Tab-separated table of C-alpha atoms in Angstrom:
chain	number	residue	atom	x	y	z
A	257	MET	CA	48.515	78.205	80.254
A	258	GLN	CA	51.542	79.769	78.415
A	259	LYS	CA	49.228	82.732	77.508
A	260	ASP	CA	48.109	83.136	81.082
A	261	THR	CA	51.713	83.074	82.274
A	262	PHE	CA	52.649	85.450	79.880
A	263	LEU	CA	50.064	88.012	80.500
A	264	TYR	CA	50.628	87.533	84.299
A	265	LYS	CA	54.198	88.312	83.794
A	266	LYS	CA	53.307	91.190	81.503
A	267	VAL	CA	51.303	92.838	84.631
A	268	VAL	CA	53.924	92.366	87.095
A	269	GLU	CA	56.470	93.905	85.041
A	270	TYR	CA	54.347	96.677	84.158
A	271	LEU	CA	53.718	97.390	87.786
A	272	ALA	CA	57.408	96.961	88.729
A	273	LYS	CA	58.135	99.796	86.216
A	274	LEU	CA	55.451	102.083	88.019
A	275	ILE	CA	57.230	100.977	91.432
A	276	LEU	CA	60.632	102.008	90.316
A	277	GLU	CA	59.625	105.163	88.448
A	278	HIS	CA	57.690	106.369	91.607
A	279	TYR	CA	59.445	105.267	94.850
A	280	GLY	CA	59.889	107.721	97.394
A	281	GLU	CA	56.679	109.634	96.498
A	282	GLU	CA	54.894	109.595	99.471
A	283	ALA	CA	51.455	110.646	97.939
A	284	TYR	CA	51.745	108.411	95.080
A	285	LYS	CA	49.021	105.506	94.672
A	286	LEU	CA	49.215	102.620	92.100
A	287	PRO	CA	46.507	102.435	89.622
A	288	THR	CA	43.263	100.422	90.240
A	289	GLU	CA	42.898	96.935	88.964
A	290	ALA	CA	40.368	98.153	86.472
A	291	LYS	CA	42.780	100.946	85.247
A	292	ILE	CA	45.761	98.574	85.023
A	293	GLY	CA	43.520	95.976	83.112
A	294	GLU	CA	42.531	98.638	80.608
A	295	GLU	CA	46.089	99.813	80.094
A	296	VAL	CA	47.792	96.344	79.804
A	297	GLY	CA	44.924	94.728	78.130
A	298	VAL	CA	44.174	92.053	80.444
A	299	SER	CA	41.304	90.877	82.943
A	300	ARG	CA	41.117	92.147	86.478
A	301	ILE	CA	41.594	88.509	87.825
A	302	THR	CA	45.080	88.760	86.249
A	303	VAL	CA	45.921	92.134	87.602
A	304	ARG	CA	44.582	91.069	91.112
A	305	LYS	CA	46.904	87.993	91.051
A	306	ALA	CA	49.828	90.275	90.337
A	307	TYR	CA	49.092	92.657	92.997
A	308	ALA	CA	48.744	89.847	95.488
A	309	LEU	CA	52.415	88.593	94.533
A	310	LEU	CA	53.727	92.215	94.979
A	311	GLU	CA	52.214	92.484	98.262
A	312	GLU	CA	53.480	89.193	99.413
A	313	GLN	CA	56.805	90.003	98.435
A	314	GLY	CA	56.669	93.200	100.595
A	315	LEU	CA	56.817	95.531	97.642
A	316	ILE	CA	53.413	97.298	98.170
A	317	THR	CA	50.759	97.704	100.676
A	318	ARG	CA	46.943	97.631	99.884
A	319	ALA	CA	44.098	99.033	101.945
A	320	LYS	CA	40.496	99.068	100.742
A	321	ARG	CA	40.280	102.782	101.436
A	322	GLY	CA	43.801	103.837	101.079
A	323	GLY	CA	44.608	102.273	97.716
A	324	THR	CA	47.625	100.729	96.776
A	325	ARG	CA	50.956	102.314	97.742
A	326	ILE	CA	54.643	101.396	97.340
A	327	ARG	CA	55.941	100.258	100.851
A	328	ALA	CA	57.638	103.261	102.351
A	329	ALA	CA	60.605	101.633	103.851
A	330	LEU	CA	62.044	100.203	100.640
A	331	SER	CA	64.773	101.762	98.854
A	332	LYS	CA	65.379	101.459	95.222
A	333	GLU	CA	67.817	98.624	95.820
A	334	ASP	CA	65.688	96.789	98.039
A	335	ILE	CA	62.864	96.840	95.137
A	336	LEU	CA	65.375	95.684	92.547
A	337	SER	CA	66.638	92.776	94.872
A	338	LEU	CA	63.062	91.450	95.237
A	339	LEU	CA	61.978	91.813	91.688
A	340	ARG	CA	65.416	89.874	90.616
A	341	ALA	CA	64.826	87.423	93.494
A	342	ASN	CA	61.527	86.647	91.665
A	343	GLY	CA	62.380	86.520	88.164
A	344	TYR	CA	60.840	89.843	87.463
A	345	VAL	CA	63.285	92.518	86.379
A	346	PRO	CA	61.715	94.986	83.942
A	347	GLU	CA	63.384	96.705	81.150
A	348	LEU	CA	64.555	99.424	83.333
A	349	VAL	CA	63.759	103.108	82.259
A	350	PRO	CA	66.765	105.343	83.251
A	351	ASP	CA	66.063	107.461	86.015
A	352	LYS	CA	65.037	110.934	84.760
A	353	ASP	CA	66.434	114.222	86.233
A	354	LYS	CA	63.579	116.564	87.562
A	355	SER	CA	63.571	119.697	85.822
A	356	ILE	CA	62.703	123.031	87.853
A	357	ALA	CA	62.428	126.165	85.961
A	358	VAL	CA	63.412	129.438	88.225
A	359	ILE	CA	61.808	132.643	86.858
A	360	LEU	CA	62.903	135.727	88.304
A	361	PRO	CA	61.744	139.455	87.639
A	362	LEU	CA	65.370	140.687	87.120
A	363	ILE	CA	68.796	138.843	87.322
A	364	GLY	CA	71.522	141.166	88.814
A	365	SER	CA	70.615	142.644	91.941
A	366	TYR	CA	72.228	141.250	95.326
A	367	HIS	CA	68.671	140.125	96.575
A	368	VAL	CA	67.824	138.199	93.562
A	369	THR	CA	71.355	136.919	92.877
A	370	SER	CA	71.491	135.590	96.350
A	371	ILE	CA	68.131	133.788	96.124
A	372	LEU	CA	69.243	132.221	92.867
A	373	SER	CA	72.586	131.349	94.480
A	374	ALA	CA	70.888	129.359	97.260
A	375	ILE	CA	68.790	127.514	94.652
A	376	ILE	CA	71.862	126.435	92.730
A	377	ASP	CA	73.751	125.472	95.647
A	378	GLY	CA	70.910	123.435	97.138
A	379	HIS	CA	69.650	121.369	94.295
A	380	THR	CA	70.844	117.716	93.775
A	381	ASN	CA	69.922	115.853	90.765
A	382	GLU	CA	67.564	118.329	89.487
A	383	THR	CA	68.200	120.228	86.275
A	384	ILE	CA	67.791	124.005	86.908
A	385	ILE	CA	66.463	126.302	83.967
A	386	ILE	CA	66.980	129.813	84.611
A	387	ASP	CA	65.007	132.621	83.041
A	388	SER	CA	63.915	136.364	83.776
A	389	SER	CA	60.446	138.072	83.052
A	390	ALA	CA	62.373	141.344	82.643
A	391	MET	CA	59.448	142.756	85.108
A	392	SER	CA	57.006	141.790	82.323
A	393	LEU	CA	53.838	140.336	83.287
A	394	GLN	CA	53.295	139.293	79.626
A	395	LYS	CA	56.735	137.646	79.476
A	396	GLU	CA	56.147	135.921	83.028
A	397	GLN	CA	52.771	134.547	81.074
A	398	GLU	CA	54.898	133.202	78.295
A	399	LEU	CA	57.863	131.895	80.208
A	400	ILE	CA	55.392	129.855	82.455
A	401	ASP	CA	53.628	128.489	79.286
A	402	LYS	CA	56.828	127.575	77.668
A	403	TYR	CA	58.258	125.649	80.559
A	404	ILE	CA	54.905	123.820	81.245
A	405	ALA	CA	54.653	122.790	77.388
A	406	MET	CA	58.767	121.563	78.014
A	407	ASN	CA	56.989	119.365	80.880
A	408	VAL	CA	59.255	120.738	83.477
A	409	ASP	CA	58.513	119.163	87.293
A	410	GLY	CA	58.256	122.519	88.901
A	411	ILE	CA	58.516	126.108	88.857
A	412	ILE	CA	60.020	128.658	91.313
A	413	LEU	CA	58.600	131.870	90.405
A	414	TYR	CA	59.326	135.532	91.912
A	415	PRO	CA	56.153	137.084	90.715
A	416	VAL	CA	56.277	140.469	88.735
A	417	ASP	CA	52.893	141.595	90.383
A	418	ASN	CA	50.548	140.437	92.900
A	419	GLU	CA	47.350	142.595	91.862
A	420	ILE	CA	47.290	141.068	88.247
A	421	TYR	CA	48.530	137.917	87.502
A	422	ASN	CA	48.355	135.476	84.557
A	423	PRO	CA	45.567	132.808	84.196
A	424	THR	CA	48.122	130.054	84.006
A	425	ILE	CA	48.986	130.670	87.709
A	426	LEU	CA	45.393	130.369	88.482
A	427	GLN	CA	44.992	127.293	86.657
A	428	LEU	CA	48.269	125.591	88.154
A	429	SER	CA	47.012	126.383	91.492
A	430	THR	CA	44.005	124.368	91.284
A	431	GLU	CA	45.833	121.445	89.730
A	432	LYS	CA	48.493	120.980	92.644
A	433	PHE	CA	51.478	121.499	90.263
A	434	PRO	CA	54.660	122.357	92.233
A	435	LEU	CA	54.759	126.030	91.861
A	436	ILE	CA	56.447	128.038	94.469
A	437	LEU	CA	56.408	131.871	94.942
A	438	VAL	CA	59.282	133.512	96.570
A	439	ASP	CA	59.219	137.049	98.272
A	440	ARG	CA	55.580	137.636	97.136
A	441	LEU	CA	52.246	136.316	97.702
A	442	LEU	CA	49.231	135.942	95.415
A	443	PRO	CA	45.944	136.609	97.436
A	444	GLY	CA	43.394	134.539	96.796
A	445	LEU	CA	45.594	131.290	95.869
A	446	THR	CA	46.516	128.500	97.827
A	447	LEU	CA	50.183	128.602	96.331
A	448	PRO	CA	53.037	127.986	98.554
A	449	TYR	CA	55.625	130.599	99.203
A	450	VAL	CA	58.808	131.477	100.848
A	451	SER	CA	59.132	135.332	101.968
A	452	SER	CA	60.919	137.591	104.096
A	453	ASN	CA	58.989	138.858	107.299
A	454	HIS	CA	58.193	142.024	105.421
A	455	GLU	CA	55.659	143.217	108.357
A	456	ASN	CA	58.410	142.823	111.136
A	457	MET	CA	61.024	144.420	109.051
A	458	VAL	CA	58.953	147.765	108.972
A	459	LYS	CA	58.075	147.249	112.403
A	460	GLN	CA	61.637	146.954	113.625
A	461	ALA	CA	62.723	150.145	111.394
A	462	THR	CA	59.651	152.398	112.742
A	463	ASN	CA	60.151	151.359	116.355
A	464	HIS	CA	63.790	152.201	116.051
A	465	LEU	CA	62.825	155.745	114.951
A	466	LEU	CA	60.290	156.070	117.392
A	467	GLU	CA	62.751	155.315	120.185
A	468	ALA	CA	65.229	157.683	118.912
A	469	GLY	CA	62.541	160.221	119.600
A	470	HIS	CA	61.055	160.841	116.220
A	471	ARG	CA	57.496	161.537	116.022
A	472	HIS	CA	57.170	162.612	112.348
A	473	ILE	CA	58.315	159.894	110.051
A	474	LEU	CA	58.266	159.468	106.176
A	475	PHE	CA	57.598	156.259	104.198
A	476	PHE	CA	59.531	156.957	100.992
A	477	ASN	CA	58.346	154.720	98.185
A	478	ALA	CA	59.866	155.018	94.711
A	479	ASN	CA	57.156	152.710	93.199
A	480	ILE	CA	53.704	153.458	91.796
A	481	LYS	CA	52.677	149.807	91.252
A	482	THR	CA	52.602	148.167	94.932
A	483	ASN	CA	53.411	144.532	95.105
A	484	SER	CA	52.338	142.423	97.906
A	485	SER	CA	55.755	142.968	100.079
A	486	LEU	CA	55.520	146.641	99.551
A	487	SER	CA	51.547	146.458	100.399
A	488	ILE	CA	52.452	144.572	103.719
A	489	ARG	CA	55.253	147.187	104.454
A	490	LYS	CA	53.141	150.069	104.044
A	491	GLU	CA	50.368	148.557	106.346
A	492	SER	CA	52.914	147.535	108.870
A	493	PHE	CA	54.122	151.348	109.085
A	494	ILE	CA	50.771	152.606	109.544
A	495	ASN	CA	49.913	149.890	112.344
A	496	THR	CA	53.200	150.694	113.857
A	497	LEU	CA	52.833	154.382	113.954
A	498	SER	CA	49.038	153.984	115.123
A	499	GLY	CA	49.920	152.223	118.326
A	500	ALA	CA	52.380	154.949	119.472
A	501	HIS	CA	51.078	158.189	120.911
A	502	ASN	CA	51.393	161.905	119.100
A	503	CYS	CA	52.987	160.314	116.042
A	504	LYS	CA	52.080	161.239	112.366
A	505	PRO	CA	52.848	159.095	109.093
A	506	TYR	CA	53.874	160.597	105.986
A	507	PHE	CA	54.018	159.283	102.433
A	508	TYR	CA	55.879	159.904	99.350
A	509	SER	CA	55.657	157.772	96.290
A	510	PHE	CA	56.900	158.431	92.604
A	511	GLU	CA	57.704	156.316	89.567
A	512	GLY	CA	61.385	155.645	90.275
A	513	ASP	CA	61.999	153.680	87.179
A	514	ALA	CA	61.143	156.755	85.017
A	515	ASP	CA	64.376	158.363	85.780
A	516	PRO	CA	67.517	156.302	87.269
A	517	THR	CA	69.284	159.423	87.775
A	518	SER	CA	66.720	160.835	90.226
A	519	LEU	CA	67.405	164.317	89.149
A	520	SER	CA	63.972	165.043	87.881
A	521	PHE	CA	62.184	164.161	91.059
A	522	CYS	CA	64.397	166.451	93.264
A	523	ASP	CA	62.186	169.526	93.055
A	524	LYS	CA	58.943	168.034	93.862
A	525	PHE	CA	60.381	166.323	96.664
A	526	ARG	CA	61.993	169.312	97.968
A	527	GLU	CA	58.664	171.088	97.905
A	528	PHE	CA	57.161	168.104	99.827
A	529	LEU	CA	59.822	168.428	102.531
A	530	ASP	CA	59.424	172.090	102.680
A	531	MET	CA	55.600	171.849	103.248
A	532	ASN	CA	56.144	169.223	105.881
A	533	PRO	CA	59.088	170.561	107.823
A	534	LYS	CA	58.201	168.510	110.933
A	535	ILE	CA	59.464	165.116	109.207
A	536	SER	CA	62.712	164.125	110.863
A	537	ALA	CA	62.987	160.688	110.112
A	538	ILE	CA	62.603	158.291	106.895
A	539	VAL	CA	62.078	154.745	106.263
A	540	THR	CA	62.749	153.462	102.693
A	541	ALA	CA	60.028	150.989	101.167
A	542	ASP	CA	62.702	148.867	99.440
A	543	TYR	CA	66.337	148.771	97.688
A	544	ALA	CA	65.166	150.889	94.595
A	545	SER	CA	63.759	153.465	96.907
A	546	GLY	CA	66.831	153.760	99.007
A	547	LEU	CA	69.026	154.249	96.068
A	548	HIS	CA	66.744	156.970	94.801
A	549	LEU	CA	66.759	158.731	98.437
A	550	ILE	CA	70.507	158.581	98.526
A	551	LYS	CA	70.905	160.318	95.265
A	552	MET	CA	68.174	162.968	95.559
A	553	LEU	CA	69.480	163.932	99.045
A	554	SER	CA	72.947	164.148	97.801
A	555	ILE	CA	71.452	166.600	94.811
A	556	LEU	CA	69.649	168.605	97.302
A	557	GLY	CA	72.372	169.195	99.431
A	558	ASP	CA	72.455	170.630	103.236
A	559	PRO	CA	70.525	171.202	105.102
A	560	TYR	CA	68.695	168.218	103.641
A	561	ALA	CA	71.595	165.832	102.913
A	562	GLN	CA	72.479	165.664	106.730
A	563	TYR	CA	69.233	166.176	108.489
A	564	PHE	CA	67.100	162.915	108.528
A	565	ASP	CA	67.441	159.874	110.578
A	566	ILE	CA	67.211	156.993	107.854
A	567	VAL	CA	66.496	153.157	108.064
A	568	TYR	CA	67.168	151.679	104.617
A	569	LEU	CA	65.136	148.490	103.757
A	570	ASP	CA	66.562	145.561	101.566
A	571	PHE	CA	70.368	147.124	101.962
A	572	ASN	CA	73.535	145.140	102.833
A	573	PRO	CA	76.996	146.382	103.765
A	574	MET	CA	78.146	146.318	100.160
A	575	GLN	CA	76.022	149.302	99.065
A	576	PHE	CA	77.627	151.379	101.682
A	577	GLU	CA	81.018	151.151	100.725
A	578	THR	CA	80.995	154.758	99.102
A	579	ALA	CA	79.683	156.336	102.317
A	580	PRO	CA	81.913	158.552	104.393
A	581	PRO	CA	83.831	156.916	107.429
A	582	HIS	CA	81.701	158.596	110.047
A	583	HIS	CA	78.475	157.564	108.313
A	584	HIS	CA	77.338	153.981	108.157
A	585	PRO	CA	73.323	154.054	107.987
A	586	THR	CA	70.896	151.683	109.736
A	587	TYR	CA	69.421	149.214	107.538
A	588	ILE	CA	67.760	145.909	107.440
A	589	MET	CA	68.985	143.162	105.029
A	590	GLN	CA	66.794	140.406	103.837
A	591	ASN	CA	68.293	137.059	104.320
A	592	SER	CA	67.882	136.274	100.672
A	593	TYR	CA	69.886	133.157	100.609
A	594	GLN	CA	67.821	131.578	103.172
A	595	ILE	CA	64.831	132.497	100.865
A	596	GLY	CA	66.428	130.472	98.228
A	597	ALA	CA	67.498	127.753	100.429
A	598	ASP	CA	64.012	127.313	101.703
A	599	ALA	CA	62.453	127.491	98.268
A	600	ILE	CA	64.710	124.794	96.687
A	601	ASN	CA	64.093	122.545	99.774
A	602	LEU	CA	60.248	122.983	99.685
A	603	MET	CA	60.512	122.216	95.779
A	604	GLN	CA	62.337	118.867	96.632
A	605	ARG	CA	59.558	118.149	99.076
A	606	ALA	CA	57.096	118.495	96.519
A	607	LEU	CA	58.865	116.721	93.683
A	608	SER	CA	59.024	113.614	96.344
A	609	GLY	CA	55.102	113.760	96.516
A	610	THR	CA	54.681	115.813	99.643
A	611	ASP	CA	51.700	118.056	99.686
A	612	ILE	CA	52.990	121.570	100.108
A	613	SER	CA	49.971	123.411	98.836
A	614	ASN	CA	49.226	125.451	102.107
A	615	THR	CA	53.021	125.940	103.044
A	616	LYS	CA	54.011	129.294	104.087
A	617	MET	CA	57.650	130.049	104.965
A	618	ILE	CA	58.750	133.187	106.457
A	619	VAL	CA	62.356	134.213	106.928
A	620	PRO	CA	63.150	136.814	109.513
A	621	ALA	CA	65.317	139.761	108.832
A	622	SER	CA	67.299	141.957	111.620
A	623	ILE	CA	68.089	145.530	111.954
A	624	VAL	CA	71.706	146.644	111.629
A	625	LEU	CA	72.236	150.049	113.471
A	626	GLY	CA	74.485	152.645	111.858
A	627	ASN	CA	76.941	154.925	113.707
A	628	LYS	CA	75.970	158.159	111.758
A	629	ASP	CA	77.795	161.040	113.331
A	630	ARG	CA	75.128	163.361	114.782
A	631	GLN	CA	74.542	164.881	118.144
A	632	SER	CA	70.959	164.369	118.762
A	633	PRO	CA	67.695	163.210	116.814
A	634	ARG	CA	66.753	166.510	115.228
A	635	ILE	CA	62.798	166.731	115.676
A	636	THR	CA	62.429	170.379	114.989
A	637	SER	CA	61.676	171.723	111.335
A	638	ILE	CA	64.366	172.825	108.730
A	639	VAL	CA	65.531	176.272	108.820
């Protein structure tokens, strides 16, 4: 009899530990009677008796097809009170802070820094580990493998590339591991992501230029490799212009990373502009493209420097501090902080047991009109 009582108490205390470790996780199910019997080394009858007691005390709910779950309405304090009242207080395991790895391509840009700031501001008891892939697909792979080996509870990833992604990401997507993408998506995978509304950003920019009377508009892109956000932006540019009458899209792409000064690109860009003299407006593909355009137009000088109506994507007021007082360009700034805030909130939901596998969160961005001093939209060729 003493042996039966010992085994019975052993099972209850084992289950109590599981309940305390997993309370608040909506999707969590306690193990089957057979599994518990195997783990603790007792018969299924003993396990069934322990489960019956916990159900009677209101700690768990049981359903034939729904499995055994922790009663959702209970707090940790409620659980401890019920266990103590019945003399079953396990040797408590201290609460383990959840750990989240945040892997970013580069740390330092306004966009990435704002995302990171929101993640840090939004975390509660989680340990946040920050690392950079340095825009290297290989390093991204190494970092993901490293943090998986460290048993982190989740990863927030700003992917390096969407056309080529490492095999660990594919594996994690099938295992329902809490992996959340920011700013980019990976086609073919059901990973949750938080991103700006890239399609609408370009639509706003292009429509603004169309309304100003421009019909020959350039999409200026300082990127050879095109990630998902840039692909969406380019497609939106094409679609927006195709919906307008008597309009023509132009595209200029180059490897901006090869020369941060932009000087070596100027001659070819001048040739392109001279070959396409009807271009009167420009939409920059992203922040880096905008920086290159500013430098290149400055180097080329007049008439190029003052000729075009431009909408800069991903810019913010701080980037225009050096602009002349009369020249405050039109731009669209991503709500980077909101992206980070939504990402950490989504991760916290995942760590509490919520299934977020098909979650897609799109953050809007608005156009900010500039006040560049000019008489009227120029829709004639450069002379």
